[in-house]
Coordinates of C-alpha atoms in Angstrom, one line a residue:
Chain A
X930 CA -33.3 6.4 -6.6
X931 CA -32.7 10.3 -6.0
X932 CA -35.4 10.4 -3.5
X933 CA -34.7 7.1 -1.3
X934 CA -31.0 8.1 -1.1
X935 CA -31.8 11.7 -0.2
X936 CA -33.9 10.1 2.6
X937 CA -31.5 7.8 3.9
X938 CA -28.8 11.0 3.8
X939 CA -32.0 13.2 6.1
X940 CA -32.5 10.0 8.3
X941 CA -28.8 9.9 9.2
X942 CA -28.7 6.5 7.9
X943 CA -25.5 7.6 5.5
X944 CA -22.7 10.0 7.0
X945 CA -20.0 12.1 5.2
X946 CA -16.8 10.6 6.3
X947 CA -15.1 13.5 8.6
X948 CA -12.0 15.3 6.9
X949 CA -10.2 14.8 10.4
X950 CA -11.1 10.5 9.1
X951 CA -9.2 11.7 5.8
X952 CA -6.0 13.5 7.4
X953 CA -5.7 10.8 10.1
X954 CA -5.7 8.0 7.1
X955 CA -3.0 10.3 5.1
X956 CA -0.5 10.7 8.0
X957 CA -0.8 7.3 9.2
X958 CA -0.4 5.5 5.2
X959 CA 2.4 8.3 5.0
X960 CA 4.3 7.0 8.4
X961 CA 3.8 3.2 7.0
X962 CA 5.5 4.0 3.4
X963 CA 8.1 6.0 5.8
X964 CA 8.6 3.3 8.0
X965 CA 8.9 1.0 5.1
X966 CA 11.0 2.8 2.9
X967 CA 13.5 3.4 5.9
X968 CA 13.4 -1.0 6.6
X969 CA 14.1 -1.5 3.2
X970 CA 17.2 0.8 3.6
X971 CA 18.4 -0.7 6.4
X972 CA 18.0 -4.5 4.8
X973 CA 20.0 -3.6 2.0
X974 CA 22.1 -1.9 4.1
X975 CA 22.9 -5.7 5.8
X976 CA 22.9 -7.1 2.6
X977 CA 26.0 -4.6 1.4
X978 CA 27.8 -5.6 4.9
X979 CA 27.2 -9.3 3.7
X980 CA 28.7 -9.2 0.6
X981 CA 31.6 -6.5 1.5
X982 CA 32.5 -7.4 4.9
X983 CA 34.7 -10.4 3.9
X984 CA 35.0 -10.1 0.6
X985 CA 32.4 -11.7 -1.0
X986 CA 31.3 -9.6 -4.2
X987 CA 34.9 -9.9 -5.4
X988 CA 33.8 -13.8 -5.8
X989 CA 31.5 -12.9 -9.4
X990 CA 35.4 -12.4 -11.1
X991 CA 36.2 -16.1 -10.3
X992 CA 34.0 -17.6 -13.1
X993 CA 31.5 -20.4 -12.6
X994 CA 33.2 -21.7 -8.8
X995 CA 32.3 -17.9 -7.9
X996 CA 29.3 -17.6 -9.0
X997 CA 28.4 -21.1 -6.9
X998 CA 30.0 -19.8 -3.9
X999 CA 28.3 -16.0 -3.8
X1000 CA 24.8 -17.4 -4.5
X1001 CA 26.0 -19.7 -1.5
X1002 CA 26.8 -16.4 0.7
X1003 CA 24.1 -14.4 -0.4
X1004 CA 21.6 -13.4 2.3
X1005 CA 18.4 -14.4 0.5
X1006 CA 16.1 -13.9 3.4
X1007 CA 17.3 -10.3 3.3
X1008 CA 16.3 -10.4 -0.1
X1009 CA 13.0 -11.9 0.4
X1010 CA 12.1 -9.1 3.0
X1011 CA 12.9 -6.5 0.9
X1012 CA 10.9 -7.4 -2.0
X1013 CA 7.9 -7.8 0.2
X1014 CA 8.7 -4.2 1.8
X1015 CA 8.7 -3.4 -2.2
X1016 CA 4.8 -5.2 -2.7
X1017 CA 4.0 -3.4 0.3
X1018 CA 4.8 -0.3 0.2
X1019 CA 3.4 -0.5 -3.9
X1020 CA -0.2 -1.8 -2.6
X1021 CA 0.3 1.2 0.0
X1022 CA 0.5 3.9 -2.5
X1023 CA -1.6 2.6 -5.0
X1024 CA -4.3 5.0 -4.8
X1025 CA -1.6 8.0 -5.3
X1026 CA -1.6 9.2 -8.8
X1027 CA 2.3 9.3 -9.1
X1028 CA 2.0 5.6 -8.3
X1029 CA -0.6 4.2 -10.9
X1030 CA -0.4 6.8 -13.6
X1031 CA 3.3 5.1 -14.2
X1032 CA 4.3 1.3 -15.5
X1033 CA 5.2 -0.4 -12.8
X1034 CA 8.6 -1.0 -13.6
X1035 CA 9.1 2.8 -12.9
X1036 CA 8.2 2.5 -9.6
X1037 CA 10.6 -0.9 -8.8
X1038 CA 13.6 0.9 -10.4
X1039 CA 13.0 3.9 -8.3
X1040 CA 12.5 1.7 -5.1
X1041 CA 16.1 0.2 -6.3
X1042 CA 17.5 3.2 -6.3
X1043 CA 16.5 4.8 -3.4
X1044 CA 17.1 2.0 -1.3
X1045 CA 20.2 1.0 -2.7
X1046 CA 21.8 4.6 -2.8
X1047 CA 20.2 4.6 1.3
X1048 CA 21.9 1.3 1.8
X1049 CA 25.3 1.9 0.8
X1050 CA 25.1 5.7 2.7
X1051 CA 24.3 4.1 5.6
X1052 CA 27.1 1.0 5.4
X1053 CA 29.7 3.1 3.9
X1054 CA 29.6 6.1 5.9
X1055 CA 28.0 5.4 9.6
X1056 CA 29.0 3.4 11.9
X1057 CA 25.4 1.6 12.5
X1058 CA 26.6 -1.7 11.3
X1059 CA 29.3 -1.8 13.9
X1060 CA 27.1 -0.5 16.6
X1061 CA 23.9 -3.2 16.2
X1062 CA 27.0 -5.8 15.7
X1063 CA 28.8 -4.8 19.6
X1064 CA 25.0 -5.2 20.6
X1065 CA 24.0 -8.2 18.9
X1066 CA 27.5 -10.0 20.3
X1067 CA 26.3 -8.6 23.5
X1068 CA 23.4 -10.4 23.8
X1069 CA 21.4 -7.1 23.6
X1070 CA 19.5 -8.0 20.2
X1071 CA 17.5 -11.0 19.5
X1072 CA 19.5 -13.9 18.3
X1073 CA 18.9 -13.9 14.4
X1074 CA 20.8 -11.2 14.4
X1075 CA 23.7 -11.8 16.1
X1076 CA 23.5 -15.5 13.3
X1077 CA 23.6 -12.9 10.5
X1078 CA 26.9 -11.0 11.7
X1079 CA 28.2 -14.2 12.4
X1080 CA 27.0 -15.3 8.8
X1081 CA 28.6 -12.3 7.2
X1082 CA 31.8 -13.0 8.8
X1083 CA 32.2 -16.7 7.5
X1084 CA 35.2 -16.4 4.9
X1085 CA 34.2 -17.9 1.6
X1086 CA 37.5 -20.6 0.6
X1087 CA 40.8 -18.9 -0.5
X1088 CA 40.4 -20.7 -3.5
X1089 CA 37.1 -21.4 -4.8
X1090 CA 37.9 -23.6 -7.6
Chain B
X745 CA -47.1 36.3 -9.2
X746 CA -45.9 33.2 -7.7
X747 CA -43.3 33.1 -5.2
X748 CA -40.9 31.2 -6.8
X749 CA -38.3 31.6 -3.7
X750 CA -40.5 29.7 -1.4
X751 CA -42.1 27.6 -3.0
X752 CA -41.6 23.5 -3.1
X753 CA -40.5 22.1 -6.2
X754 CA -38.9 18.8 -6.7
X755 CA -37.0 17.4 -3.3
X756 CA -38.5 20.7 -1.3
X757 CA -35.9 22.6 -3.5
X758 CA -37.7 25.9 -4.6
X759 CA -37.8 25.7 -8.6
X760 CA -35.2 28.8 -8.9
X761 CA -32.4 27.0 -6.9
X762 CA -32.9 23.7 -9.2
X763 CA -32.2 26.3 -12.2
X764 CA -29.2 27.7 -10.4
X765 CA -28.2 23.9 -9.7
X766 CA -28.5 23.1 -13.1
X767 CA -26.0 25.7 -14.7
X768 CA -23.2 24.6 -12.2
X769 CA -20.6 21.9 -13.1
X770 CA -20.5 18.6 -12.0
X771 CA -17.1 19.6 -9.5
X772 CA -18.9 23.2 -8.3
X773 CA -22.2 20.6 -7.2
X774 CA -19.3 17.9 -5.4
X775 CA -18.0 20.8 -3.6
X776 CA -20.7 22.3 -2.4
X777 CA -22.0 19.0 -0.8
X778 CA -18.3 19.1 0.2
X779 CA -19.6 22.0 2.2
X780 CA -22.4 20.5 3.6
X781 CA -25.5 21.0 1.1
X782 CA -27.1 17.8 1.1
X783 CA -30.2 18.4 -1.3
X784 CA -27.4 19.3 -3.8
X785 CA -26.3 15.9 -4.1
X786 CA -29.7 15.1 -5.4
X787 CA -28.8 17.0 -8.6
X788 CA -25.7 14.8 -8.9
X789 CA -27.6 11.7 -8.4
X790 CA -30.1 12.5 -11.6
X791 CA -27.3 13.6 -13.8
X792 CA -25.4 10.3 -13.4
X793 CA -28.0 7.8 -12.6
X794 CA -28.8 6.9 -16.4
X795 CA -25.4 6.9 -17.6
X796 CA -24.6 4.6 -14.3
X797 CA -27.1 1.9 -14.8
X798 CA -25.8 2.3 -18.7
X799 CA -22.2 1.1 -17.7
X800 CA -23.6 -1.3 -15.1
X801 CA -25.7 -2.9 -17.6
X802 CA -23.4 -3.3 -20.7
X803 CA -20.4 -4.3 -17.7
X804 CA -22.4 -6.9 -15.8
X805 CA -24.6 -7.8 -18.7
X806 CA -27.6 -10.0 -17.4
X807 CA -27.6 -9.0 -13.4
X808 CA -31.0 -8.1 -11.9
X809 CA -29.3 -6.3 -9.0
X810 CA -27.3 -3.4 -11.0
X811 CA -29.9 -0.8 -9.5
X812 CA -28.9 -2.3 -6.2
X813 CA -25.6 -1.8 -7.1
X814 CA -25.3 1.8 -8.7
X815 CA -27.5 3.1 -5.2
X816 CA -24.3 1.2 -3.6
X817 CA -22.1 3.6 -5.3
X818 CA -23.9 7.1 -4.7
X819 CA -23.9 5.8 -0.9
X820 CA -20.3 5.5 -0.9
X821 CA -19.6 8.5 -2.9
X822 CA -21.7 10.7 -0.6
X823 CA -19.7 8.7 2.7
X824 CA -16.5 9.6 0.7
X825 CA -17.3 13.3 -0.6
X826 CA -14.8 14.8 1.0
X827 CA -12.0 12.5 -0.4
X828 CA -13.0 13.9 -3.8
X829 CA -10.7 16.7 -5.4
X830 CA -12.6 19.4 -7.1
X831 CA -9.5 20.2 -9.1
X832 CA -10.3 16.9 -11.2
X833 CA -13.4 15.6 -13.1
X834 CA -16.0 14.7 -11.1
X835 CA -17.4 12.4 -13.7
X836 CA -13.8 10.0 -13.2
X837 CA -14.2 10.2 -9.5
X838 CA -17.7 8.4 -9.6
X839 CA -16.6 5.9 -12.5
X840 CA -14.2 4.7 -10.2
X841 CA -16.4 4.0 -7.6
X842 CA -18.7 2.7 -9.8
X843 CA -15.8 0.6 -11.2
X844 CA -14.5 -0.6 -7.5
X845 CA -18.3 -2.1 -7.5
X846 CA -19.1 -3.3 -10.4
X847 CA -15.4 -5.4 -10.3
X848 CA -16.2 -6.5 -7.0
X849 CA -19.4 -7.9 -8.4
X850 CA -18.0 -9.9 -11.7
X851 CA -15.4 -11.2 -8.9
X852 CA -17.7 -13.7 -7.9
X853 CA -18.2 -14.7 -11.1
X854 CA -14.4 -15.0 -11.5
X855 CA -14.2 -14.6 -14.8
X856 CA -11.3 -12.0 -15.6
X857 CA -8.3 -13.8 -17.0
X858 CA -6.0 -10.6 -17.1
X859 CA -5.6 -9.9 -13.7
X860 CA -2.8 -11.9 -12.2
X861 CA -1.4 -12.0 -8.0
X862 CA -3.8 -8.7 -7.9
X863 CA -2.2 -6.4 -10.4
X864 CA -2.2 -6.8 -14.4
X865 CA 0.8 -7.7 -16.2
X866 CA 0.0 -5.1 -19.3
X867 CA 0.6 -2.2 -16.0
X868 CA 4.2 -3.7 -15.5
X869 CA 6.1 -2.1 -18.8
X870 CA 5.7 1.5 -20.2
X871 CA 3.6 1.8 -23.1
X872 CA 3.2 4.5 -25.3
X873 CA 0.7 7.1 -23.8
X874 CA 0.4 9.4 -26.7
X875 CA -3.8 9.3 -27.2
X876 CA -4.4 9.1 -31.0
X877 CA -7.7 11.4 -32.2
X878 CA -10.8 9.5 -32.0
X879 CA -11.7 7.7 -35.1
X880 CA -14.2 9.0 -37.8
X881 CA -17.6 9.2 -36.6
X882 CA -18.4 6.4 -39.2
X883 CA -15.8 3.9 -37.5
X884 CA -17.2 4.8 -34.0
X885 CA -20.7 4.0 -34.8
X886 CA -19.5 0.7 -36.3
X887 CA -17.8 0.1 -32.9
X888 CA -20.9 0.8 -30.6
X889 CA -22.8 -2.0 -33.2
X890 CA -20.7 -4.3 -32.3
X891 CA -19.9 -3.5 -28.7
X892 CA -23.8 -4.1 -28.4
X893 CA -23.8 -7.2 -29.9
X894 CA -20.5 -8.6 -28.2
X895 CA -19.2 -7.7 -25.3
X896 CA -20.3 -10.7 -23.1
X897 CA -17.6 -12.9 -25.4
X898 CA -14.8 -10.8 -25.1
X899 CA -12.7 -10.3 -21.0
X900 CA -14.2 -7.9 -19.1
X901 CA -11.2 -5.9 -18.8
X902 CA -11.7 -5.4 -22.7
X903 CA -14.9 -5.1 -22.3
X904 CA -15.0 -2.5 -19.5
X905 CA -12.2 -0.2 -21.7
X906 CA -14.4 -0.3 -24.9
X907 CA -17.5 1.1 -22.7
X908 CA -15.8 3.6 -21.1
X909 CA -13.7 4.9 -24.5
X910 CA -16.9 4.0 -27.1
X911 CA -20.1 4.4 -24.8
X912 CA -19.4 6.6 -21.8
X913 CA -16.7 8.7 -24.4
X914 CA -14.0 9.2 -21.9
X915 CA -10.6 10.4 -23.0
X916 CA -7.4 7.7 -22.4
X917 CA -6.5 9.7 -19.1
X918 CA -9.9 10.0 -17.6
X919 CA -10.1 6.1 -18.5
X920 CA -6.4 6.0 -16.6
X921 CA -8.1 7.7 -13.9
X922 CA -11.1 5.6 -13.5
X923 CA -8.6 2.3 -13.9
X924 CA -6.0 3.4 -11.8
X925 CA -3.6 2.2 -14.8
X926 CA -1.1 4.0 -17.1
X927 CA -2.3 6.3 -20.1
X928 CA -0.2 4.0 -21.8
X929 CA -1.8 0.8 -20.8
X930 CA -5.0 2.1 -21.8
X931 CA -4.1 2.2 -25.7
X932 CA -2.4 -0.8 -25.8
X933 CA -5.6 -2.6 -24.0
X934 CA -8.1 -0.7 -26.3
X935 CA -6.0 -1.8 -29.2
X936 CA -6.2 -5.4 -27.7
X937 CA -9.8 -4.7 -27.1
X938 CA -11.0 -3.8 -30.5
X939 CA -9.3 -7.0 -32.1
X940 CA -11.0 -9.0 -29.7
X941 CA -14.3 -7.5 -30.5
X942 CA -13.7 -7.6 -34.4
X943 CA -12.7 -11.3 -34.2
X944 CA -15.7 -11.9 -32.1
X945 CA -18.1 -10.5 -34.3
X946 CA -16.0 -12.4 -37.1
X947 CA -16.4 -15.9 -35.2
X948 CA -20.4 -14.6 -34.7
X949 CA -21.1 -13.9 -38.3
X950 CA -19.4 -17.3 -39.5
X951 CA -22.0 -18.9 -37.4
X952 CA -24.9 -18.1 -38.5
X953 CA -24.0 -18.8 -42.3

């Protein structure tokens, strides 16, 4: 086997992979966790507007009829999106030892973190949500977005029981 | 006197070059193909050929094409030599590889009922990774008796963990390495593993009496 492979490697028939191959493949899987990471942020940013721009997470103290109504609020698609950013940007990563060498549940809780701290920065203390909302109602955006500020301003009933 | 600089031994590598080549470690050989010495890679090929068609054969159990397949691997860990890290065993580097193929093989035989939507579920919760010492020598042989008899009962992620710990004597985290899974996960699946195998070889002896 030594000898056929060592022939195949002198015939040109196998080829090291170029370092420039393996620095190219870093920066780009670096840039898609990046861009990932920074989506996620930004989706649970919407999903804090959702549930704060009209009042909506107060809903939970109102017993059972609440608990109806914000499940009936809640932007699940958001949701949805997020957790597949979460798969992923896991699937990206896992050939980084930081990734695999820890239960997997360490790496969701972190992801929670992160992009839950992000998210409420970014609602809380920016004006972004404003901005994309001017543009959306502007016809500037495409239309699912301008549905989900229009979504997030539908008042749940003064009284949900 | 001969001229034992210039002349042909095995490979067209003059005979005191393969003793040189011989005294350096598995990661000073990788990194020196790293920097382009391709009749160096020859070495690595003979020191892990054996132990490669050893794993293939006790993983895969029964396939005529595991020479086929352990060739496959020093192809693609020459193509992806410079990928490798010389800071870390060399020895985990090629198991994985080794792994990636033989698991790609037993996939068309589809017979790993662990794995679940691509990832395991034993990966998902932390584990303890503290690695015990290895077991008397006396328990270890009777271990290697029995993983000889019956692995082809047992899953083959239970089966793959017992040749790597037992056989191929790698610690938990070169095993971690090689699996891409927790040091945790790896005790709690060799744990798993061994009381598979024991019940096995239980189930086997009732058998034949």
């Amino acid at each position: 086997m030594k000898e056929r492979i060592l022939s195949q490697i002198k015939k040109g028939d196998i080829v090291v992979r170029s370092k420039q191959y393996l620095y190219v493949r870093m920066v780009g899987t670096a840039a898609l966790a990046i861009l990932a990471l920074g989506f996620s942020i930004l989706i649970c940013n919407f999903i804090f507007f959702s549930l704060f721009a009209e009042h909506r997470a107060p809903l939970l103290g109102y017993g059972p009829p609440g608990y109806v109504l914000f499940i009936q609020f809640f932007p699940w698609p958001l949701l949805i999106a997020d957790i597949m950013l979460l798969v992923f940007l896991r699937y990206l990563l896992r050939t980084f030892q930081f990734t695999y060498r820890n239960p997997l549940l360490y790496f969701v809780i972190g992801f929670l973190v992160l992009v839950g701290f992000g998210g409420i920065l970014v609602n809380q203390t920016t004006g972004f949500n404003r901005r994309v909302e001017f543009e959306a109602h502007r016809g500037h955006l495409p239309p699912p977005v301008g549905r989900f500020f229009d979504d997030a301003h539908r008042a749940p009933p003064a009284r949900p029981w | 006197m001969p001229d034992v600089l210039h002349n042909e031994g095995h490979c067209g590598v003059p005979p005191i070059l393969m003793l040189v080549e011989t005294t350096l470690t598995d990661e000073q050989l990788a990194r020196n193909v790293q920097m382009g010495d391709v009749d160096i890679f020859a070495e690595l090929v003979g020191r892990f050929e054996a132990k490669l068609l050893r794993y293939g054969r006790k993983f895969l159990s029964g396939r005529e094409d595991i020479e086929d397949i352990v060739q496959e691997v020093f192809i693609s860990a020459y193509e992806h030599i410079q990928e490798y890290d010389p800071g870390r065993p060399f020895s985990s580097w090629i198991y994985r590889i080794a792994h990636n193929n033989f698991v790609n093989a037993l996939r068309k035989k589809s017979r790993n009922p662990v794995r679940f939507f691509g990832f395991e579920l034993d990966t998902v919760i932390p584990h303890s990774s503290h690695a015990p010492e290895r077991e008397p020598e006396s328990v270890q042989l009777e271990m290697r008796t029995l993983i000889e008899k019956g692995l082809s009962k047992i899953s083959d992620s239970y089966a793959e963990i017992l040749i790597l710990y037992y056989l191929e004597d790698f610690s938990y985290q070169e095993i971690a390495d090689i699996l891409r899974i927790p040091a945790g996960t790896v005790g709690v699946r060799l744990q798993r593993a061994r009381v598979a195998l024991k019940k096995n070889a239980l189930e086997l002896h009732d058998a034949y009496e």
